[in-house]
Short mmCIF file of C-alpha atoms and ligand atoms in Angstrom, two decimals:
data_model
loop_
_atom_site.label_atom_id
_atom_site.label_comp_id
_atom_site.label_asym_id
_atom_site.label_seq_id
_atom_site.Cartn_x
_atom_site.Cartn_y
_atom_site.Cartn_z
CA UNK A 27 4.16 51.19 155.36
CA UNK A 28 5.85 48.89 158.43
CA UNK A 29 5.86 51.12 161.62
CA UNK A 30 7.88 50.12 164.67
CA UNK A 31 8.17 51.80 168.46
CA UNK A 32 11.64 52.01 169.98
CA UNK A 33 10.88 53.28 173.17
CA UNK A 34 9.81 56.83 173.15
CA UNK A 35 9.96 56.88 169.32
CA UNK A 36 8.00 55.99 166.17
CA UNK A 37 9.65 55.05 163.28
CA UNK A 38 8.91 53.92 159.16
CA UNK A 39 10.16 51.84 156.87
CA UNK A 40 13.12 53.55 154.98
CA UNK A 41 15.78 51.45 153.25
CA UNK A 42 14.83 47.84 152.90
CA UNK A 43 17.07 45.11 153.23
CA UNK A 44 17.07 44.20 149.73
CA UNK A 45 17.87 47.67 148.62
CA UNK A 46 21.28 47.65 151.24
CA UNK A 47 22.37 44.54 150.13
CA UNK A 48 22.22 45.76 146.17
CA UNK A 49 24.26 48.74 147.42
CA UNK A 50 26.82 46.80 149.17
CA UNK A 51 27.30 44.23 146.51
CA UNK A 52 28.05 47.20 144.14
CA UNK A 53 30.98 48.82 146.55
CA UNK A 54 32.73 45.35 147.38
CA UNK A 55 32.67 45.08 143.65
CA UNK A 56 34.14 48.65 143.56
CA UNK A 57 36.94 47.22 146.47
CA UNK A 58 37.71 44.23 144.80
CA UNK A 59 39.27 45.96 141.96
CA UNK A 60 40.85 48.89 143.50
CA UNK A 61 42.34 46.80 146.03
CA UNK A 62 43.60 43.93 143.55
CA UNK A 63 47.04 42.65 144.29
CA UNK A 64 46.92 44.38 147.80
CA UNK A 65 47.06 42.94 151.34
CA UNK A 66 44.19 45.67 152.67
CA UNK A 67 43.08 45.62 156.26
CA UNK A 68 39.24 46.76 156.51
CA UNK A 69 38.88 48.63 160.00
CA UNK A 70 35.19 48.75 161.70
CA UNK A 71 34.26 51.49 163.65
CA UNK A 72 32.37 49.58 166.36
CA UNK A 73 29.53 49.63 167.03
CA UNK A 74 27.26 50.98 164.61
CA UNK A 75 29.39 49.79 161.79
CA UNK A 76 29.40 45.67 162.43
CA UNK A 77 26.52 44.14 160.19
CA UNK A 78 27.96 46.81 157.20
CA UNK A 79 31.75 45.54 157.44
CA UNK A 80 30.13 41.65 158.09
CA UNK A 81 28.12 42.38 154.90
CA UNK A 82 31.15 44.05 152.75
CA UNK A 83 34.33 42.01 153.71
CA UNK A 84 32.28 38.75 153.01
CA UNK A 85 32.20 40.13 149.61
CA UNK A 86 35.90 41.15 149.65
CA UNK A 87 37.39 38.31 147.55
CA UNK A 88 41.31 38.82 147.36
CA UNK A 89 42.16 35.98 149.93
CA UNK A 90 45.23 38.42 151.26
CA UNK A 91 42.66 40.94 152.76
CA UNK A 92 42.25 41.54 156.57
CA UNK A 93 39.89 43.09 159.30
CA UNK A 94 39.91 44.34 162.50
CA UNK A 95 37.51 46.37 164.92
CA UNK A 96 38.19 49.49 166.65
CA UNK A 97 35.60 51.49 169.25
CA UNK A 98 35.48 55.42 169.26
CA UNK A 99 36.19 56.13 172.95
CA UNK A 100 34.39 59.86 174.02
CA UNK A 101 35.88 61.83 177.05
CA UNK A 102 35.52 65.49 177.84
CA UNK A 103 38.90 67.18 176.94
CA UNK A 104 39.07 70.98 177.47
CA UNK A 105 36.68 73.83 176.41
CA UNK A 106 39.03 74.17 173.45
CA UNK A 107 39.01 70.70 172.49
CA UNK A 108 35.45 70.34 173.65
CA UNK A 109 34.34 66.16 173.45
CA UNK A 110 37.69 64.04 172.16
CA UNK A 111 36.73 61.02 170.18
CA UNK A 112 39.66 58.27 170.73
CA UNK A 113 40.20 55.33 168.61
CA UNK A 114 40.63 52.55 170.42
CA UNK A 115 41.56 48.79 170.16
CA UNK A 116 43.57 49.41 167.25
CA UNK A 117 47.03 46.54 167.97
CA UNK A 118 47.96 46.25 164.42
CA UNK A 119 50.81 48.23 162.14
CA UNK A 120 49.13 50.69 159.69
CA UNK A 121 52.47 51.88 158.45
CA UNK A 122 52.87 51.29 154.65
CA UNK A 123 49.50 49.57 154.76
CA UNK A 124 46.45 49.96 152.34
CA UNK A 125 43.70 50.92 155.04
CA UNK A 126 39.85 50.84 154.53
CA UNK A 127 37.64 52.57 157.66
CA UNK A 128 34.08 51.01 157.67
CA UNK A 129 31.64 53.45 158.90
CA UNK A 130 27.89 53.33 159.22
CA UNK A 131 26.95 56.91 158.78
CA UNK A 132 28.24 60.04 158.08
CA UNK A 133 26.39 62.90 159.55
CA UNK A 134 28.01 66.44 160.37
CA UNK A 135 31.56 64.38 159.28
CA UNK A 136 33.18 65.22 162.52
CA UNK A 137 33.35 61.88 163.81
CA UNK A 138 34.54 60.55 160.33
CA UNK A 139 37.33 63.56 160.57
CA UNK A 140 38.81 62.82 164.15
CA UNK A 141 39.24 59.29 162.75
CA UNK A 142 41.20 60.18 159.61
CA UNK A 143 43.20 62.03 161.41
CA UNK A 144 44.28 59.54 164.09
CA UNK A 145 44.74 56.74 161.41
CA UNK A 146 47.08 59.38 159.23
CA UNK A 147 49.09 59.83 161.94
CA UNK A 148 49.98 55.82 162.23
CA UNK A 149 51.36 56.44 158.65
CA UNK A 150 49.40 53.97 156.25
CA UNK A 151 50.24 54.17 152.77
CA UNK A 152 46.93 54.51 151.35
CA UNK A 153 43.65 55.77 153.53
CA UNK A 154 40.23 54.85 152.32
CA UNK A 155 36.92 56.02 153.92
CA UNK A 156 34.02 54.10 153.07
CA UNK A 157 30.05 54.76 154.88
CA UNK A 158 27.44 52.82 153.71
CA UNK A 159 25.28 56.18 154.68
CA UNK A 160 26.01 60.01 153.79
CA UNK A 161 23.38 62.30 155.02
CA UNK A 162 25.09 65.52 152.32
CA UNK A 163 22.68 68.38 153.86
CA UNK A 164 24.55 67.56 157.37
CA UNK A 165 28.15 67.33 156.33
CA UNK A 166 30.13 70.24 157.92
CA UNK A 167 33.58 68.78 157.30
CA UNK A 168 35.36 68.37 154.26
CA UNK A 169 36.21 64.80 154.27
CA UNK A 170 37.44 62.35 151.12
CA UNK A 171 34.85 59.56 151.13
CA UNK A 172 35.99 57.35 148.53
CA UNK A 173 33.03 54.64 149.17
CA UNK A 174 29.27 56.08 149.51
CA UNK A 175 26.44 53.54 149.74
CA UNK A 176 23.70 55.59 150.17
CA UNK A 177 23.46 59.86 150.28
CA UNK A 178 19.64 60.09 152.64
CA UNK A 179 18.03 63.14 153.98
CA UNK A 180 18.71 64.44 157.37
CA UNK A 181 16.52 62.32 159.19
CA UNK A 182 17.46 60.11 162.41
CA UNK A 183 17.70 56.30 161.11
CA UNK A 184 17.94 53.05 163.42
CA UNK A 185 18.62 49.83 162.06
CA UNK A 186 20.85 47.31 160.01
CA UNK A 187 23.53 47.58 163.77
CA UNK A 188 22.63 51.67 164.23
CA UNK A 189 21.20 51.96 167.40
CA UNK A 190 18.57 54.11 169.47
CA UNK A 191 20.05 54.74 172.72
CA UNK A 192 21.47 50.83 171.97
CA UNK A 193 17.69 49.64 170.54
CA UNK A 194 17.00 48.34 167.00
CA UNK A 195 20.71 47.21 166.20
CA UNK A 196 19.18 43.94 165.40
CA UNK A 197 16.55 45.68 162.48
CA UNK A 198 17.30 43.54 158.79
CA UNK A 199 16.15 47.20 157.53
CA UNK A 200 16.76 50.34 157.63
CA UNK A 201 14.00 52.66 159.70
CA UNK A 202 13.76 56.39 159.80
CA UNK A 203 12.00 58.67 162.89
CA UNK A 204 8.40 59.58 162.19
CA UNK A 205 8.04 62.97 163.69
P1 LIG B 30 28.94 62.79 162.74
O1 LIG B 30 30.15 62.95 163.60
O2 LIG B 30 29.25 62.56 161.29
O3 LIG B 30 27.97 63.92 162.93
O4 LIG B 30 28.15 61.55 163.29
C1 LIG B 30 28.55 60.28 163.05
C2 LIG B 30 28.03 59.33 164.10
O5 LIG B 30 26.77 59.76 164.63
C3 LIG B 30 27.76 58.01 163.44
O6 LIG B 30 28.90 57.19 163.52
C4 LIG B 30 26.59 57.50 164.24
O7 LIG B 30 27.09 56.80 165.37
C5 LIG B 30 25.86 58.72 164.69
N1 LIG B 30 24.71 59.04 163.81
C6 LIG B 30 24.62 60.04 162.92
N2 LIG B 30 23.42 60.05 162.32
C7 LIG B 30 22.74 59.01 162.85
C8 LIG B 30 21.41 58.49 162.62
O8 LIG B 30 20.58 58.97 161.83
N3 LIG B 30 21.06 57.39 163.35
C9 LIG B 30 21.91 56.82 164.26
N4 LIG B 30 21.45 55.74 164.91
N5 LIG B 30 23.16 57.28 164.49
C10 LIG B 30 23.55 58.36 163.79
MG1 LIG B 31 29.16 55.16 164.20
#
């Protein structure tokens, strides 16, 4: 089994690149039919999220289909609100619009949550969530994926663009933690 160190960490071998890329063809196959006819625009939720949307809208094949990258921006609101997660670097229209979030991960579904929210609220016609990871035994919010690559166990992952503390982006595969 490969074994890398990422600063304080050890971690294994986990999903390899082969295995993503199988799991990625299958969902842009998935997109290219819902979305026939459509003029869809993919959104990335930087940073974690950039060699998955790369990957999928490559494989998008409706020529009328666009993409554009937004950064969740975190800022201490009040106790009530506790940490506020704003979208950011969002410039185009969503009203009436078929719109397609690309997320890395979904873990407790929070973040995934704040972001539905904030793109409902622009008005799209059509909302789609899709995360190329779903870690089920985490989720705390009930959110409407309607795209899951891969459900994993709760274990803390770095590779294929996620990051620990910004290391291992760059991984081709998928590693998990080695406790
Ligand atoms: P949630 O709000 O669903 O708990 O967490 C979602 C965010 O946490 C993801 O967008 C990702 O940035 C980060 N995250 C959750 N699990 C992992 C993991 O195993 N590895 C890494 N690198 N990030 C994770
Ligand atoms: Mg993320």
């Amino acid at each position: 089994m490969k074994k890398i160190s990422i600063l304080d960490k050890d971690f294994e071998l986990f999903i390899p690149y082969e295995k993503i890329r199988a799991v990625i063809e299958d969902m842009a196959e998935k997109m290219n039919q819902t979305l026939e006819g459509k003029n869809p625009l993919f959104l990335c939720i930087l940073n974690g999220s950039f060699m998955f949307a790369a990957e999928v809208f490559k494989r998008i094949s409706l020529l009328d289909a666009e993409i554009s990258f937004v950064k969740l921006a975190s800022y201490e609101g009040t106790s009530t609100t506790g940490t506020v997660k704003e979208l950011i670097g969002l410039n185009e229209d969503l009203s009436g619009r078929t719109v397609i979030v690309l997320e890395d991960i979904v873990d407790t579904g929070i973040t995934i949550d704040k972001v539905i929210d904030q793109l409902q609220a622009m008005n799209p016609a059509d909302l789609q969530i899709a995360t190329l990871l779903l870690k089920p035994d985490a989720l705390k919010k009930d959110v409407k994926l309607d795209y899951v690559g891969l459900e994993i166990p709760n274990e803390f992952i770095v590779g294929y663009g996620l990051d620990y503390d910004g290391r291992g982006r760059n991984l081709i595969d998928i590693y998990k933690v080695v406790e």
